[in-house]
mmCIF file of C-alpha atoms in Angstrom:
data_model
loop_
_atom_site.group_PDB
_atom_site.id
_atom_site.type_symbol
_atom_site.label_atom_id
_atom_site.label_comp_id
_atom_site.label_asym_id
_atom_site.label_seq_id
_atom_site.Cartn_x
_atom_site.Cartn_y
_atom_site.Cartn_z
ATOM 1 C CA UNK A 1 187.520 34.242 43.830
ATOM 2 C CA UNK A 2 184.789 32.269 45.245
ATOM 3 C CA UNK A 3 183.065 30.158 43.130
ATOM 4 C CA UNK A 4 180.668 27.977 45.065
ATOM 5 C CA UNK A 5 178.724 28.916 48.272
ATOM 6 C CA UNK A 6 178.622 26.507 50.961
ATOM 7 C CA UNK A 7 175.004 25.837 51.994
ATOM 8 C CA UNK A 8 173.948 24.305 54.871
ATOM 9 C CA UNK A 9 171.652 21.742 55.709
ATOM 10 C CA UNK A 10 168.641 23.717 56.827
ATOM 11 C CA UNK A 11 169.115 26.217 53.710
ATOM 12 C CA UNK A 12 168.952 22.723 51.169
ATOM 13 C CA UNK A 13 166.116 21.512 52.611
ATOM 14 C CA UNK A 14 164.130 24.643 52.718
ATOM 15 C CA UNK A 15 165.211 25.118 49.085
ATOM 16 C CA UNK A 16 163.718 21.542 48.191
ATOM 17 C CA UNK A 17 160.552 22.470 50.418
ATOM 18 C CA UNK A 18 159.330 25.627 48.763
ATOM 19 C CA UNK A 19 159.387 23.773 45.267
ATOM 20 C CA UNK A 20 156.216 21.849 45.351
ATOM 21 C CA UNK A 21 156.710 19.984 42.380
ATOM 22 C CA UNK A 22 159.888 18.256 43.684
ATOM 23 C CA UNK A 23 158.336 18.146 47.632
ATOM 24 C CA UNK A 24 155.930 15.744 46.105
ATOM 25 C CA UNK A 25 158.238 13.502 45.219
ATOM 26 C CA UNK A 26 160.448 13.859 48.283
ATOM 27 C CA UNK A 27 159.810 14.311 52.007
ATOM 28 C CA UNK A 28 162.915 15.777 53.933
ATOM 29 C CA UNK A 29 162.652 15.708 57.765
ATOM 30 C CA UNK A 30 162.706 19.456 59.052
ATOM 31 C CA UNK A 31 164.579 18.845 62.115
ATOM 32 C CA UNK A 32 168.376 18.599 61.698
ATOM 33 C CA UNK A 33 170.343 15.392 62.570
ATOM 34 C CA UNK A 34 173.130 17.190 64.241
ATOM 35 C CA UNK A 35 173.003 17.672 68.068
ATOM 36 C CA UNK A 36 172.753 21.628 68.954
ATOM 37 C CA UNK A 37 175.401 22.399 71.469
ATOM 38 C CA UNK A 38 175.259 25.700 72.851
ATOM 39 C CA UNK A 39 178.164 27.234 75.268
ATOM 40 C CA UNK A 40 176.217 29.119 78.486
ATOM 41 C CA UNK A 41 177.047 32.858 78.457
ATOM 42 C CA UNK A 42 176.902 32.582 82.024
ATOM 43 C CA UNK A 43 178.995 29.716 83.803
ATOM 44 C CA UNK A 44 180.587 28.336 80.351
ATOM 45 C CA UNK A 45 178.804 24.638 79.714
ATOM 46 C CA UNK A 46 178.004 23.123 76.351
ATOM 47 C CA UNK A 47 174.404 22.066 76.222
ATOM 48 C CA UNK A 48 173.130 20.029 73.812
ATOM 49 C CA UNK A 49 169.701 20.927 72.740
ATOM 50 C CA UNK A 50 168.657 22.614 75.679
ATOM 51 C CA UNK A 51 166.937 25.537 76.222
ATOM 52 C CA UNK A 52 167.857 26.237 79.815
ATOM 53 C CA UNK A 53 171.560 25.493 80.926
ATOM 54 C CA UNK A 54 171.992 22.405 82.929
ATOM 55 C CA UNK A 55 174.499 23.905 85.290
ATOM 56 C CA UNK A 56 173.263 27.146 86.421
ATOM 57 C CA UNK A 57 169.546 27.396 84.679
ATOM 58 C CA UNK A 58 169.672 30.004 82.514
ATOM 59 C CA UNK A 59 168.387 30.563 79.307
ATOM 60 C CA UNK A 60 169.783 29.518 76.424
ATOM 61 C CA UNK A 61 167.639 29.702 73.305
ATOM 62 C CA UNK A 62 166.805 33.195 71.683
ATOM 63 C CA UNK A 63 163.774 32.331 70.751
ATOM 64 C CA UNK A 64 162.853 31.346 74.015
ATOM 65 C CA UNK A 65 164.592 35.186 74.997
ATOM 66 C CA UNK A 66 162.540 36.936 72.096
ATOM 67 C CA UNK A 67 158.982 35.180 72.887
ATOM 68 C CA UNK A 68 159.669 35.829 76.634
ATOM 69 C CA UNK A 69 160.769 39.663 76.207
ATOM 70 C CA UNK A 70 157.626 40.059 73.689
ATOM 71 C CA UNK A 71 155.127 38.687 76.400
ATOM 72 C CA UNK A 72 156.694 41.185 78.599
ATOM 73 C CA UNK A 73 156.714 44.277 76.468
ATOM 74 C CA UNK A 74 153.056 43.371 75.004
ATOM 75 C CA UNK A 75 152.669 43.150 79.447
ATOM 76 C CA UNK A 76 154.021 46.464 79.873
ATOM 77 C CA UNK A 77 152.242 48.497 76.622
ATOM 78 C CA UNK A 78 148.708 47.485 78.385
ATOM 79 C CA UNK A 79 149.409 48.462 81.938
ATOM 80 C CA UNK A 80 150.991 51.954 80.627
ATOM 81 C CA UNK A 81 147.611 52.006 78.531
ATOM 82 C CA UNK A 82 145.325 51.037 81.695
ATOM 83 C CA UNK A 83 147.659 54.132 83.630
ATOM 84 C CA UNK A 84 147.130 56.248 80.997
ATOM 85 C CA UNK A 85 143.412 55.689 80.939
ATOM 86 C CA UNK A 86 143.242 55.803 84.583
ATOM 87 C CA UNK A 87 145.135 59.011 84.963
ATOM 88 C CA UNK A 88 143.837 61.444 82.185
ATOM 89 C CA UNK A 89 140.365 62.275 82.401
ATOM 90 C CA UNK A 90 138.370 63.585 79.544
ATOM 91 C CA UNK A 91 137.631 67.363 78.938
ATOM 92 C CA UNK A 92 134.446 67.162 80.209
ATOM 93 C CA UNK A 93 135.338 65.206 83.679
ATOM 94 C CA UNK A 94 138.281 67.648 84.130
ATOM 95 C CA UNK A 95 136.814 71.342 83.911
ATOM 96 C CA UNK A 96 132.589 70.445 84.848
ATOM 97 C CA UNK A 97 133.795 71.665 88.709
ATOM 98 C CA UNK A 98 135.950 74.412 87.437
ATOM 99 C CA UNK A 99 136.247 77.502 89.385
ATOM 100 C CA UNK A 100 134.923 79.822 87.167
ATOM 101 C CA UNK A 101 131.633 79.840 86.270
ATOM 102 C CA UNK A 102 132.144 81.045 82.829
ATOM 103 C CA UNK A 103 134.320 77.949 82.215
ATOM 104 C CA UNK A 104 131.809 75.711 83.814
ATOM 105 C CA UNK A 105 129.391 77.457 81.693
ATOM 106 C CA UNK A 106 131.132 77.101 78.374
ATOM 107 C CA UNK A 107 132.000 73.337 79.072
ATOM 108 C CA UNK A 108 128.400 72.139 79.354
ATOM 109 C CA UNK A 109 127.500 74.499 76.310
ATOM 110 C CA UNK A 110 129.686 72.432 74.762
ATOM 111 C CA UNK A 111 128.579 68.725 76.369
ATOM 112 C CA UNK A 112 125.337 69.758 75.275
ATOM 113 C CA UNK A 113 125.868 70.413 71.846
ATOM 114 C CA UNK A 114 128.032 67.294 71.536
ATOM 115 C CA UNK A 115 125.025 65.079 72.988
ATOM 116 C CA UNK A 116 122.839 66.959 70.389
ATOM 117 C CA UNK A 117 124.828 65.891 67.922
ATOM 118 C CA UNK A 118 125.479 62.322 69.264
ATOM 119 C CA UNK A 119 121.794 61.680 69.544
ATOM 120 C CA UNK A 120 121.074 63.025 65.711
ATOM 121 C CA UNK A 121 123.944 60.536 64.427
ATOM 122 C CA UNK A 122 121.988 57.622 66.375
ATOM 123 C CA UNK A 123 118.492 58.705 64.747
ATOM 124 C CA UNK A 124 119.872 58.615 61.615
ATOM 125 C CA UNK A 125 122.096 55.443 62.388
ATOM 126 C CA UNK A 126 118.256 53.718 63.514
ATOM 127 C CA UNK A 127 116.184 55.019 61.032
ATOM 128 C CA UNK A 128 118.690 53.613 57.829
ATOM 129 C CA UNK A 129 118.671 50.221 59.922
ATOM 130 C CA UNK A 130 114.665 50.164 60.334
ATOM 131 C CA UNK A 131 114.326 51.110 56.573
ATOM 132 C CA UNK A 132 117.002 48.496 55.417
ATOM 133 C CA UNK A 133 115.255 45.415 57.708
#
């Protein structure tokens, strides 16, 4: 049975840190003391605190890896969004030059009253401003 944990140095400190009374009293340095080696996946070379590998250049923190594969995800959601706003055109743009006429006729029925309708919201939108000023 285990009776004590073993805590490291970063989990101590942050313990002392988040109670204000006694990080008044005390100021502990947030960086550790201990050299950060870290073995490249690649080509096998301890690094020590390096984010990029010394022998072959690649990367060796993960938060580095995480901020780098965010930027490129948050990249890739808008240019899917820019493709997808490109390449679907509204209801309106996509049957106006229909081949039917009854189609045509129906979707400008239907622009019509949603202009109508637009234009009323906007009165009423301008007329509550102008009585409010």
């Amino acid at each position: 049975m285990q009776i004590f944990k073993r805590l490291s140095y970063d989990t101590v400190a942050n313990l002392f840190i988040q109670d204000t009374s006694f990080n008044r009293i005390f100021v502990f340095p947030l960086k550790r003391d201990m050299a950060n080696q870290i073995k490249c996946p690649n080509c096998g070379v301890y690094n020590t605190n390096e984010d990029y590998c010394t022998n072959c250049g690649t990367l060796l923190s993960y938060q580095k890896r995480r901020e780098l594969a965010f930027a490129q995800e948050e990249k890739d959601r808008k240019k899917r969004a820019q493709i997808q706003k490109e390449t679907s055109p509204s209801f309106y743009e996509k049957n106006k030059n229909h081949r039917f006429l009854v189609v045509r006729i129906f979707v400008k029925i239907i622009h019509s009253i949603w202009m109508a309708f637009m234009a009323i919201g906007m009165f009423i939108a301008w007329l509550v401003s102008a009585i409010a000023a």
